[in-house]
GROMACS .gro file of C-alpha atoms in nm:
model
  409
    1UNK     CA    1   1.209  -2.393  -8.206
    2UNK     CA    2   0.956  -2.618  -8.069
    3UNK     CA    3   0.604  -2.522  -7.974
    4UNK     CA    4   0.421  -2.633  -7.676
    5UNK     CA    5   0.093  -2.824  -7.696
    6UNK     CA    6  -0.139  -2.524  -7.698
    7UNK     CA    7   0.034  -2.328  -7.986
    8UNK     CA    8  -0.195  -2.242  -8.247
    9UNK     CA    9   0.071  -2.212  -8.585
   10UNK     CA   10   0.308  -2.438  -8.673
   11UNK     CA   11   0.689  -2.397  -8.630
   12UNK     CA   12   0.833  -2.209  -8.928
   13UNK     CA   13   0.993  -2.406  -9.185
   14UNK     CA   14   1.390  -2.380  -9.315
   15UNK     CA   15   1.273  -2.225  -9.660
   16UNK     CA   16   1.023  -1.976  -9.551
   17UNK     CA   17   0.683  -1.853  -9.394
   18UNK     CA   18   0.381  -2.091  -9.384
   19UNK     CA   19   0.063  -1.950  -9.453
   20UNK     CA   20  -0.039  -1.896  -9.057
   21UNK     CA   21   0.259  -1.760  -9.021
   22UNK     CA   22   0.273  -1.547  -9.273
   23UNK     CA   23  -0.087  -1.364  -9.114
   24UNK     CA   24   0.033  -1.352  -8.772
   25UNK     CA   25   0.362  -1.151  -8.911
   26UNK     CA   26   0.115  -0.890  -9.121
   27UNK     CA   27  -0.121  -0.852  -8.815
   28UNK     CA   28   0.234  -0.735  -8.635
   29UNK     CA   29   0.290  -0.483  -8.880
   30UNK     CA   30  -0.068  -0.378  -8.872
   31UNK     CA   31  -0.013  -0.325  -8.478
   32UNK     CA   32   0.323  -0.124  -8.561
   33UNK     CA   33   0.107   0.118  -8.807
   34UNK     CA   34  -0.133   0.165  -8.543
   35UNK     CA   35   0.141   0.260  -8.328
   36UNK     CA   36   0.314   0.504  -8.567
   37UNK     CA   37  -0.057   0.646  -8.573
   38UNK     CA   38  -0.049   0.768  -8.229
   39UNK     CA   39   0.302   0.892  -8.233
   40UNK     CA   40   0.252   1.154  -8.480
   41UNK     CA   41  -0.059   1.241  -8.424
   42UNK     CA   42   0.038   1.468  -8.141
   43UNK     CA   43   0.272   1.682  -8.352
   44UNK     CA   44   0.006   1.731  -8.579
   45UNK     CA   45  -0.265   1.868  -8.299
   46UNK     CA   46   0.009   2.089  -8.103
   47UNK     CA   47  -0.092   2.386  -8.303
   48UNK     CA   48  -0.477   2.321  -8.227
   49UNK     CA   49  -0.415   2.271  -7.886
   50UNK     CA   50  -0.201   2.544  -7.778
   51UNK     CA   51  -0.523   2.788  -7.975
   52UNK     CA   52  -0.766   2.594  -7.789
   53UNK     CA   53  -0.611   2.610  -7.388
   54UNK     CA   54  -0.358   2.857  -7.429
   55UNK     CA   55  -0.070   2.689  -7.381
   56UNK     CA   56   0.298   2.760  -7.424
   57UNK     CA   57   0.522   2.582  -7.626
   58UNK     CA   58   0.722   2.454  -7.341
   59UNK     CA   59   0.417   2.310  -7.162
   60UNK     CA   60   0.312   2.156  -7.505
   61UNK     CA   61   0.663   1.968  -7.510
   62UNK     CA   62   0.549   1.858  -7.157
   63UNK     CA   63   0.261   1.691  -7.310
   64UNK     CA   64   0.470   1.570  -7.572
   65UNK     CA   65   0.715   1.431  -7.323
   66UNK     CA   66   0.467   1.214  -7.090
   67UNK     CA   67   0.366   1.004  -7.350
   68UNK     CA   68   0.699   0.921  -7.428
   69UNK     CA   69   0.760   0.876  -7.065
   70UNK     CA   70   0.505   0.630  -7.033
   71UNK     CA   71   0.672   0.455  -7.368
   72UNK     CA   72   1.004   0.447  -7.205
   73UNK     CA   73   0.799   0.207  -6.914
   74UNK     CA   74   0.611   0.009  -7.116
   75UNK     CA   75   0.880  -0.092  -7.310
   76UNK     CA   76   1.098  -0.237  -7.069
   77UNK     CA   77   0.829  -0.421  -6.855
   78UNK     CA   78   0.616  -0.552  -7.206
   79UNK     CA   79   1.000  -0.661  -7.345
   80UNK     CA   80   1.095  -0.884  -7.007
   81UNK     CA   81   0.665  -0.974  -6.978
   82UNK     CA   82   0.644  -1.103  -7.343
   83UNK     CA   83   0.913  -1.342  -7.297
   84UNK     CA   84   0.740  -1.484  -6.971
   85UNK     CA   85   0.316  -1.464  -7.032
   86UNK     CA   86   0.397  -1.507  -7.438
   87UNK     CA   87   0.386  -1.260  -7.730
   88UNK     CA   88   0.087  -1.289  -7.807
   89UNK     CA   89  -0.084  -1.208  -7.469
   90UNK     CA   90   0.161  -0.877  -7.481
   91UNK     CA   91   0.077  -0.780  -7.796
   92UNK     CA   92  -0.284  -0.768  -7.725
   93UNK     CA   93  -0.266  -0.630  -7.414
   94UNK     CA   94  -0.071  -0.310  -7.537
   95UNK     CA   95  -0.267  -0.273  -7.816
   96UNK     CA   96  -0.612  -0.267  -7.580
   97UNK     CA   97  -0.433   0.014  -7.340
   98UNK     CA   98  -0.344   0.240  -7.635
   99UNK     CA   99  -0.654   0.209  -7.803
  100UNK     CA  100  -0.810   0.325  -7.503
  101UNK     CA  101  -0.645   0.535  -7.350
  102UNK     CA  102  -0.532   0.742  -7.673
  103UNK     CA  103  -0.974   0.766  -7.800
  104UNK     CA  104  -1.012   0.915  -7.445
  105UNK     CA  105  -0.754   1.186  -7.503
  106UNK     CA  106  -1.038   1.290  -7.755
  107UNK     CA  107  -1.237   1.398  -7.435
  108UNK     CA  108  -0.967   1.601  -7.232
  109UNK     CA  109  -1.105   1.895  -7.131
  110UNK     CA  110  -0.730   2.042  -7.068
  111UNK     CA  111  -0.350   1.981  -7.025
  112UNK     CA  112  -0.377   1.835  -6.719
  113UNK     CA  113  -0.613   1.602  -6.775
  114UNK     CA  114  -0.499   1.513  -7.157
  115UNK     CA  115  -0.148   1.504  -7.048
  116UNK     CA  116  -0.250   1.189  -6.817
  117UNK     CA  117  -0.412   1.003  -7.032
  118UNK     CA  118  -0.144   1.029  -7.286
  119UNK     CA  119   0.069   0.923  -7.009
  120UNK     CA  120  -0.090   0.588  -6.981
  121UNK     CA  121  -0.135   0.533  -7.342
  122UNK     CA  122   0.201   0.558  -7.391
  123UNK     CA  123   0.270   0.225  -7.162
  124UNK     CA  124   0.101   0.051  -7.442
  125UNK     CA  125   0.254   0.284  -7.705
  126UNK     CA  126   0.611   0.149  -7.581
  127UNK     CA  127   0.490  -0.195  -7.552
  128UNK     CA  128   0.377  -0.257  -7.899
  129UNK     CA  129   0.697  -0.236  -8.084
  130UNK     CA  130   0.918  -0.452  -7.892
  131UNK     CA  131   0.643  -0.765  -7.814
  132UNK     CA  132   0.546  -0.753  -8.209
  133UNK     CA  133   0.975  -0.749  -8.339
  134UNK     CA  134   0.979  -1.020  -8.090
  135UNK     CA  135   0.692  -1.237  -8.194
  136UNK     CA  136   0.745  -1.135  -8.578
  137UNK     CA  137   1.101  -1.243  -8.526
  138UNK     CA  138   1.060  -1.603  -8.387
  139UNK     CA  139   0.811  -1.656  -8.681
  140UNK     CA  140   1.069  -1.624  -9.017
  141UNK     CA  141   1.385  -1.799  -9.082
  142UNK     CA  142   1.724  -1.663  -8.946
  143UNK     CA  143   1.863  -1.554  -9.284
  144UNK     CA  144   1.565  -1.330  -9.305
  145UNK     CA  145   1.487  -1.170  -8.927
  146UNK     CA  146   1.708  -0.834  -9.038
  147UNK     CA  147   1.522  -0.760  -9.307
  148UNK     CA  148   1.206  -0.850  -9.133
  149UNK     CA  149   1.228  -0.655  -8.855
  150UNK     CA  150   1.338  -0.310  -9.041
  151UNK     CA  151   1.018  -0.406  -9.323
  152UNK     CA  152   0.825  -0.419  -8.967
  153UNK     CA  153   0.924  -0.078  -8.899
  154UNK     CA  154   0.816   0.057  -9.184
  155UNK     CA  155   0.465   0.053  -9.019
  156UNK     CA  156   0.583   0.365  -8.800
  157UNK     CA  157   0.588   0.623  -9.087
  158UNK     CA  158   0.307   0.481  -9.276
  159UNK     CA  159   0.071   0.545  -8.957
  160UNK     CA  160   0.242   0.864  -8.901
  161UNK     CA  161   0.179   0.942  -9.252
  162UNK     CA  162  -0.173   0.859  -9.233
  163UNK     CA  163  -0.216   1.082  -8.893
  164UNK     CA  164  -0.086   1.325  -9.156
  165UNK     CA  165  -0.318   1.323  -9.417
  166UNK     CA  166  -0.588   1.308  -9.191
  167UNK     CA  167  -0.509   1.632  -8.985
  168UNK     CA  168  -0.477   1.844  -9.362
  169UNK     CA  169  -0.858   1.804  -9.430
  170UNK     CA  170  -0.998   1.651  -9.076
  171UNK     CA  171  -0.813   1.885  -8.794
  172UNK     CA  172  -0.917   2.266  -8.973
  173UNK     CA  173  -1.289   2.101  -9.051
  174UNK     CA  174  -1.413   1.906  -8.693
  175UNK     CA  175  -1.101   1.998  -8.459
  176UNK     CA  176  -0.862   1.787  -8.336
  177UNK     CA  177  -1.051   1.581  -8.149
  178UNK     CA  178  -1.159   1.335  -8.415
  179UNK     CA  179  -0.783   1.226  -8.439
  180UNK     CA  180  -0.801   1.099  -8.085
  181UNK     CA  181  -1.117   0.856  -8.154
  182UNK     CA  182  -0.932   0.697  -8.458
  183UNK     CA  183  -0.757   0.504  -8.255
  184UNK     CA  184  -1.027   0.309  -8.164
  185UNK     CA  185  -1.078   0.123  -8.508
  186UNK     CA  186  -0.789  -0.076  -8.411
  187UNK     CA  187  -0.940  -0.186  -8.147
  188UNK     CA  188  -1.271  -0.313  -8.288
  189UNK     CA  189  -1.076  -0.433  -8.631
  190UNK     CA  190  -0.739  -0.581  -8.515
  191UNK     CA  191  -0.738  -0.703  -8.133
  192UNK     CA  192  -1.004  -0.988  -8.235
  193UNK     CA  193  -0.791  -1.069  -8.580
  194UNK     CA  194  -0.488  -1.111  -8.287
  195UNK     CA  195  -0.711  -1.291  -8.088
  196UNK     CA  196  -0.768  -1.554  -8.370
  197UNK     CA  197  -0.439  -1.534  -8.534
  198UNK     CA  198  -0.158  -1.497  -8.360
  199UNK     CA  199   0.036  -1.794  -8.188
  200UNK     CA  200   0.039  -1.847  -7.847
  201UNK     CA  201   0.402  -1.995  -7.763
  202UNK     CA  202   0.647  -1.828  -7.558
  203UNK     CA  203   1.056  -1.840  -7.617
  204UNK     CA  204   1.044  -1.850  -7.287
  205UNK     CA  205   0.816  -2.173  -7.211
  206UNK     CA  206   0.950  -2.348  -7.535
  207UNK     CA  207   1.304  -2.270  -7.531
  208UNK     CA  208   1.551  -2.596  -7.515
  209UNK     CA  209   1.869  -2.402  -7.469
  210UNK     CA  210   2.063  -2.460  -7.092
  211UNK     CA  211   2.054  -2.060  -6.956
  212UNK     CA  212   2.214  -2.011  -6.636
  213UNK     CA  213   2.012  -1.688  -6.631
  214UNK     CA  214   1.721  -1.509  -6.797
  215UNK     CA  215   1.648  -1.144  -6.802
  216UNK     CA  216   1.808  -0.872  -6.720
  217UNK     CA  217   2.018  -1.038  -6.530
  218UNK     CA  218   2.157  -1.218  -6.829
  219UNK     CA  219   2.110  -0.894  -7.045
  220UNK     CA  220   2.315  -0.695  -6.855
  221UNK     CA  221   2.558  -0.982  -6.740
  222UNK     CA  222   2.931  -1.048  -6.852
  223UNK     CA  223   2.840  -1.167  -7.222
  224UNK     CA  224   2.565  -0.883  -7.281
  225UNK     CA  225   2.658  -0.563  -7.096
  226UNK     CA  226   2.872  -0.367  -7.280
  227UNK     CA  227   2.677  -0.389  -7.609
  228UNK     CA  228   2.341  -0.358  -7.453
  229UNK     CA  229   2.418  -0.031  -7.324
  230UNK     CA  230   2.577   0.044  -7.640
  231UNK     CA  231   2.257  -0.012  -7.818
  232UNK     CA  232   2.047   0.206  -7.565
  233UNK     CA  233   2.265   0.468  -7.620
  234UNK     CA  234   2.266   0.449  -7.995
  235UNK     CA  235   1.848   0.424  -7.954
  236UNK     CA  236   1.825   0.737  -7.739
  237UNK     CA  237   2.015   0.976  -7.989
  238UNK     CA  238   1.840   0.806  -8.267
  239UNK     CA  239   1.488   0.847  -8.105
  240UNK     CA  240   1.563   1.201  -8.009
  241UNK     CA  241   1.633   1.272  -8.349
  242UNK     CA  242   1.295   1.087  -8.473
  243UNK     CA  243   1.072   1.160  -8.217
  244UNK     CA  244   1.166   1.568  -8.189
  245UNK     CA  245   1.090   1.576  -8.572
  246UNK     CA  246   0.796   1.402  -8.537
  247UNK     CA  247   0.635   1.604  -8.259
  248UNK     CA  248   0.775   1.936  -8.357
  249UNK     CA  249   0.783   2.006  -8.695
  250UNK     CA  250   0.490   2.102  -8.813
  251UNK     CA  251   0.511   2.372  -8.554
  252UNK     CA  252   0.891   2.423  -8.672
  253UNK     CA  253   0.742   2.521  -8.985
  254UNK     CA  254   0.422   2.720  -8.912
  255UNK     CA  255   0.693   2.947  -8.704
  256UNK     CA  256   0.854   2.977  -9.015
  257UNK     CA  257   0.578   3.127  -9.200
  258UNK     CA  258   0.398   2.811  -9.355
  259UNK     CA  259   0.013   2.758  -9.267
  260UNK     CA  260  -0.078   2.495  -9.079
  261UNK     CA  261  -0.185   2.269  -9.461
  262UNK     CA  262   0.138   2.373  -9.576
  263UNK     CA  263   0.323   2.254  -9.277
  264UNK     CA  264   0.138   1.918  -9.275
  265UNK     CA  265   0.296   1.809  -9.599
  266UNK     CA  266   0.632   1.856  -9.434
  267UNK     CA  267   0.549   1.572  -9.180
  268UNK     CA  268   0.413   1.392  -9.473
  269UNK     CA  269   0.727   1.421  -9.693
  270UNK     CA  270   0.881   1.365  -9.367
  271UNK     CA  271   0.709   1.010  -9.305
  272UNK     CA  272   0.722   0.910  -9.664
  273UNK     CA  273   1.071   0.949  -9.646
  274UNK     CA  274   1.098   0.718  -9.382
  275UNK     CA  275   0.854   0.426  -9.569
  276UNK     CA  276   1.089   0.439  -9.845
  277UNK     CA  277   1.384   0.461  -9.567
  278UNK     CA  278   1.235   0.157  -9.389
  279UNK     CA  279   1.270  -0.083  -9.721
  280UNK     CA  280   1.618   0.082  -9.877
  281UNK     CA  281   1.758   0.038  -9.520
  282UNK     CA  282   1.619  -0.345  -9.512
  283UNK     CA  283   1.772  -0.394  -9.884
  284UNK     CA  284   2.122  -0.225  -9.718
  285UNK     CA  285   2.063  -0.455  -9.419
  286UNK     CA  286   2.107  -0.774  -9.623
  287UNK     CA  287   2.344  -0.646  -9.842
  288UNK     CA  288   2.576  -0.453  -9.639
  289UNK     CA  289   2.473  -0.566  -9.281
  290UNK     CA  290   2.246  -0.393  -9.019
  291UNK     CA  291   2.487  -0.166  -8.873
  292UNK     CA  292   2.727  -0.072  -9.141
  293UNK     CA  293   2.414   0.070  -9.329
  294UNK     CA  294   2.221   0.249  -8.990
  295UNK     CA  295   2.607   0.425  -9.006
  296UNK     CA  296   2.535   0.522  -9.327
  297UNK     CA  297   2.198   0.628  -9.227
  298UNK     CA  298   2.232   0.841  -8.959
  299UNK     CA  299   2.499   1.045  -9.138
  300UNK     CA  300   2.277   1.086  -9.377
  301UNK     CA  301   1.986   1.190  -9.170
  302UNK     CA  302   2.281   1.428  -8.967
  303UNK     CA  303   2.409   1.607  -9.283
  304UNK     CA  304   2.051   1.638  -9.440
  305UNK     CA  305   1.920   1.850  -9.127
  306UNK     CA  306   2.241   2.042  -9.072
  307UNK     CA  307   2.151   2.155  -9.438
  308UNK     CA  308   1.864   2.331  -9.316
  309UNK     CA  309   2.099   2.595  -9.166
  310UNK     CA  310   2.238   2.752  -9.502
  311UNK     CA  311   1.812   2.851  -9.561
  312UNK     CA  312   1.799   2.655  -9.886
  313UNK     CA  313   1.543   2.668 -10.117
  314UNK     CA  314   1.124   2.540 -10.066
  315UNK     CA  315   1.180   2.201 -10.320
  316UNK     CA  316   1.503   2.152 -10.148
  317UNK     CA  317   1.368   2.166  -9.827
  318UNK     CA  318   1.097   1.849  -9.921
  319UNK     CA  319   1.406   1.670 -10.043
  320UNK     CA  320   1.596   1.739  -9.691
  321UNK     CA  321   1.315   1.590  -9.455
  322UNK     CA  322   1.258   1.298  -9.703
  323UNK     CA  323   1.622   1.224  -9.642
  324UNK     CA  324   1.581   1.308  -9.261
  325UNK     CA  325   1.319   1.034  -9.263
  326UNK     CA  326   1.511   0.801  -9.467
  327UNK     CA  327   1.776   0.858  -9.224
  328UNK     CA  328   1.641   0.913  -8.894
  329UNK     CA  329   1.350   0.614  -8.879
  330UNK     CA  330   1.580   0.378  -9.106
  331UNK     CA  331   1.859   0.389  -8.872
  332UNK     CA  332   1.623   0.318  -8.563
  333UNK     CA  333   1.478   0.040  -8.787
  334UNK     CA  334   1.846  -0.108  -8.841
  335UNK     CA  335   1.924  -0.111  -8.498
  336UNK     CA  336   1.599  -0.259  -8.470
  337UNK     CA  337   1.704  -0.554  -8.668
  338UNK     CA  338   2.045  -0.581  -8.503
  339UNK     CA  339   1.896  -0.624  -8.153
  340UNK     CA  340   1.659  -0.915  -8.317
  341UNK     CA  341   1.953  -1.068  -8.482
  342UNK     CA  342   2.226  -1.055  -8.172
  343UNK     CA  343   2.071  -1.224  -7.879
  344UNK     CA  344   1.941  -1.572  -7.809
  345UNK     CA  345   1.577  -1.648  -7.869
  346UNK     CA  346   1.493  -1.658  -7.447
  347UNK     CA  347   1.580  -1.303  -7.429
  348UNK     CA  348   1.471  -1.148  -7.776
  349UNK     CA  349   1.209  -0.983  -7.596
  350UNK     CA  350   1.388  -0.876  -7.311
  351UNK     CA  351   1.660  -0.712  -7.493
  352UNK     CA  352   1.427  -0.515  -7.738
  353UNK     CA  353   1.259  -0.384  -7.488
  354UNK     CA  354   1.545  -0.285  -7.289
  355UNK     CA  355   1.730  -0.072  -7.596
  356UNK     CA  356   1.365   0.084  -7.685
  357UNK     CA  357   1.315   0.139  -7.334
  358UNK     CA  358   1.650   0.308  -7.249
  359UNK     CA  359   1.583   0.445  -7.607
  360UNK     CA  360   1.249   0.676  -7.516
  361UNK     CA  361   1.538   0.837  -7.325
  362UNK     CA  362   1.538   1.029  -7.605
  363UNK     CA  363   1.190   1.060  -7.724
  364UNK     CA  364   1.111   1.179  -7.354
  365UNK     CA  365   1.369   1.471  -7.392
  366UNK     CA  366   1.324   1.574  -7.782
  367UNK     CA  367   0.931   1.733  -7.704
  368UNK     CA  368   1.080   1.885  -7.406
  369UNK     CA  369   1.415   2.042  -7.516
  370UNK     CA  370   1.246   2.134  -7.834
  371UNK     CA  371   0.973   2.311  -7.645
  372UNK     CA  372   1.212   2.487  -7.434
  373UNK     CA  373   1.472   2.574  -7.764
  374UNK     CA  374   1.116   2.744  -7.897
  375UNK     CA  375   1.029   2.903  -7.521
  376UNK     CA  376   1.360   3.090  -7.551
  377UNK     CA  377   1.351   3.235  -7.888
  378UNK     CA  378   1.623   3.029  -8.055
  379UNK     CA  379   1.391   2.929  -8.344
  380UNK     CA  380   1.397   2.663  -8.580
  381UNK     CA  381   1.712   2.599  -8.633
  382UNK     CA  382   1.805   2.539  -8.284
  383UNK     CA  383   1.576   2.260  -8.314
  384UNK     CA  384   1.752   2.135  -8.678
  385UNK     CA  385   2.117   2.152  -8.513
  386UNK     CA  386   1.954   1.917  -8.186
  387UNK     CA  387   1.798   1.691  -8.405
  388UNK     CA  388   2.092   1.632  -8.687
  389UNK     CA  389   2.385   1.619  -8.435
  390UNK     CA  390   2.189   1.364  -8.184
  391UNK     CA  391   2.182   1.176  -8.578
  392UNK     CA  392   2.556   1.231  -8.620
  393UNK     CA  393   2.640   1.079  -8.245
  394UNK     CA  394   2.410   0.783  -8.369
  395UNK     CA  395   2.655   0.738  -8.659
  396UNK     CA  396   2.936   0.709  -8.412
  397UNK     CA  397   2.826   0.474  -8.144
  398UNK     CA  398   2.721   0.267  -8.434
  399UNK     CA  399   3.075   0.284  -8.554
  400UNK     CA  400   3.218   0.168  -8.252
  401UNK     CA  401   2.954  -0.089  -8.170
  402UNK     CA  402   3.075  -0.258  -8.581
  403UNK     CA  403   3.427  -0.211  -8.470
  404UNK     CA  404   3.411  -0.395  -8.141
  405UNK     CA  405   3.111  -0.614  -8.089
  406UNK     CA  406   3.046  -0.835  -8.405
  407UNK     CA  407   2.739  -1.031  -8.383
  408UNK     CA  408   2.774  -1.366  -8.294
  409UNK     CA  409   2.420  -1.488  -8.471
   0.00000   0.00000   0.00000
């Protein structure tokens, strides 16, 4: 793909990355950790918060919900915006509006108030993701944008790990505050590195290919339809499976008769499970193929949490939510990868930001059908059934979208 006059990297090469490009795709994944920051770090303060303004669990899934709402926005309109003002300009953008907005959640002085500003973070939140697959995506060769992509993904769990092992010794010591106002090394550290680093073309502006339409009108037009909606659905089970894990289970297991610490390491092994998920699942990918091995996945993420039901033993327990996080965040990453890989260059962005979009669907509803699961004294394992069959339906959408839409890339 050409670039236009003002690009600031070179094109990318048959054989592999050149240096420039190389930086531009680790300053992506950087942006991706940051982003897996903030989405766990609200699961982690729920227990703080609900102490601190009284709150029920079904108005702390609200909370949970609105920034997932605001994700469910901002990836749609930063998808279809990156492919017209340019990656880069995206990227940054989101980044700047989720530093922001997520520091100032550290001043909230209650739900109403916090619950707004997470709102608006999460329109950066949602935009990060898509705009950085996109850009990371036009910057390696073809042979290697699967495995790309899910290795980008593997950013999500590492930042929700470290939102982890921040809460064990920061959350009990200064409150949860100091979580919040994390976010804002990002912003001091990575927006200028983006600034200086990242290239400015747009598939959009540099595109040669004749398109008789751009968008969502060619997204969801005669060629595109069927399997873009197939993909949104697949995201929205998958993400409802990720996302309700991710915001509710420490809780999950402080009701269970952990302490807070103790329920901490749960998300951790939780997390972890989903680093090493990101790169077995992106060793699958190239082996296998993307969605033959998110099939694979999900069951396994499906079966693992079912497990939880027959009350199995502590060590076993650590095992189950490393698979769940093998499972859960390496099937989201495959799909992911499958987006990146099935549709033209002109509307990469677009269609990654439509499934993710569609796809916080089901990060909206987890926080909020988990709080209400909680609210009405099912327990736990009400919870553990939502999460692992929303993982098995992900297994069989994926099925059907191997069985009848091959890729044509």
């Amino acid at each position: 793909m050409p670039l236009t006059a003002t690009s600031v990297a070179p094109p990318v090469n048959r054989v592999g990355l050149d240096r420039r490009a190389t930086i531009a795709v680790v300053v992506c994944w950087l942006f991706v950790v940051f982003d897996g920051y903030d989405l766990i770090v609200y699961g982690n303060v729920i227990p703080s918060l609900q102490k601190e303004w009284g709150i029920s669990a079904a108005t702390a899934g609200t909370l949970g919900s609105l920034a997932f709402l605001g994700m469910m926005i901002g990836a749609v309109l930063a998808g279809r915006l990156s492919d017209v003002v340019g990656r880069k300009n995206a990227v940054i953008g989101c980044a700047v509006v989720l530093s922001v907005f997520t520091a100032l959640c550290a001043l909230a002085t209650g739900p109403v108030m916090f619950g707004g500003l997470r709102l608006i973070a999460g329109l950066g939140l949602g935009g990060l993701v898509p705009t950085s697959n996109a850009l990371a995506a036009e910057l390696v060769p073809a042979k290697w944008r699967a495995a790309v992509a899910t290795m980008m993904m593997s950013g999500v769990p590492i930042g929700g790990s470290v939102a982890a092992l921040l809460g064990i010794p920061v959350i009990p010591h200064w409150g949860w505050q100091p979580m919040f106002l994390f976010a804002l090394i990002p912003l001091v550290a990575l927006v200028p590195l983006a600034w200086k680093t990242l290239p400015d073309h747009t598939a959009a502006v540099t595109s040669t290919e004749v398109r008789p339409a751009t968008g969502f009108s060619a997204l969801l037009g005669t060629r595109f339809r069927s399997v873009s909606i197939m993909f949104s659905l697949a995201t929205v089970v998958t993400l409802l499976a990720w996302y309700g894990l991710g915001t509710w289970l420490p809780k999950l297991m402080q009701g269970e008769g952990t302490d807070l610490g103790s329920a901490l390491t749960f998300a951790l092994a939780l997390n972890l499970g989903a680093v090493a998920g990101s790169f077995v699942t992106a060793w699958g990918g190239v082996r296998f193929g993307t969605i033959p091995t998110s099939i694979v996945a999900a069951l396994l993420a499906g079966l693992a949490l079912l497990a939880l039901l027959a009350n199995p033993p502590i060590a076993l327990v650590y095992v189950i939510f490393v698979l769940a996080g093998v499972g859960t965040h390496g099937t989201q990453c495959l799909i992911i990868a499958a987006v990146a890989s099935y549709y033209p260059d002109y509307l990469r962005g677009t269609a990654l930001g439509w499934a993710l979009g569609v796809g916080r669907i089901g990060a909206v509803a987890a926080p909020q059908i988990g709080g209400w699961l909680l609210a009405a004294g099912l327990g736990a394992d009400s919870n553990f059934v939502l999460f692992g069959v929303s993982a098995l339906v992900a297994a069989v959408l994926l099925t059907v979208i191997w069985r009848r839409f091959p890729s044509p890339t």
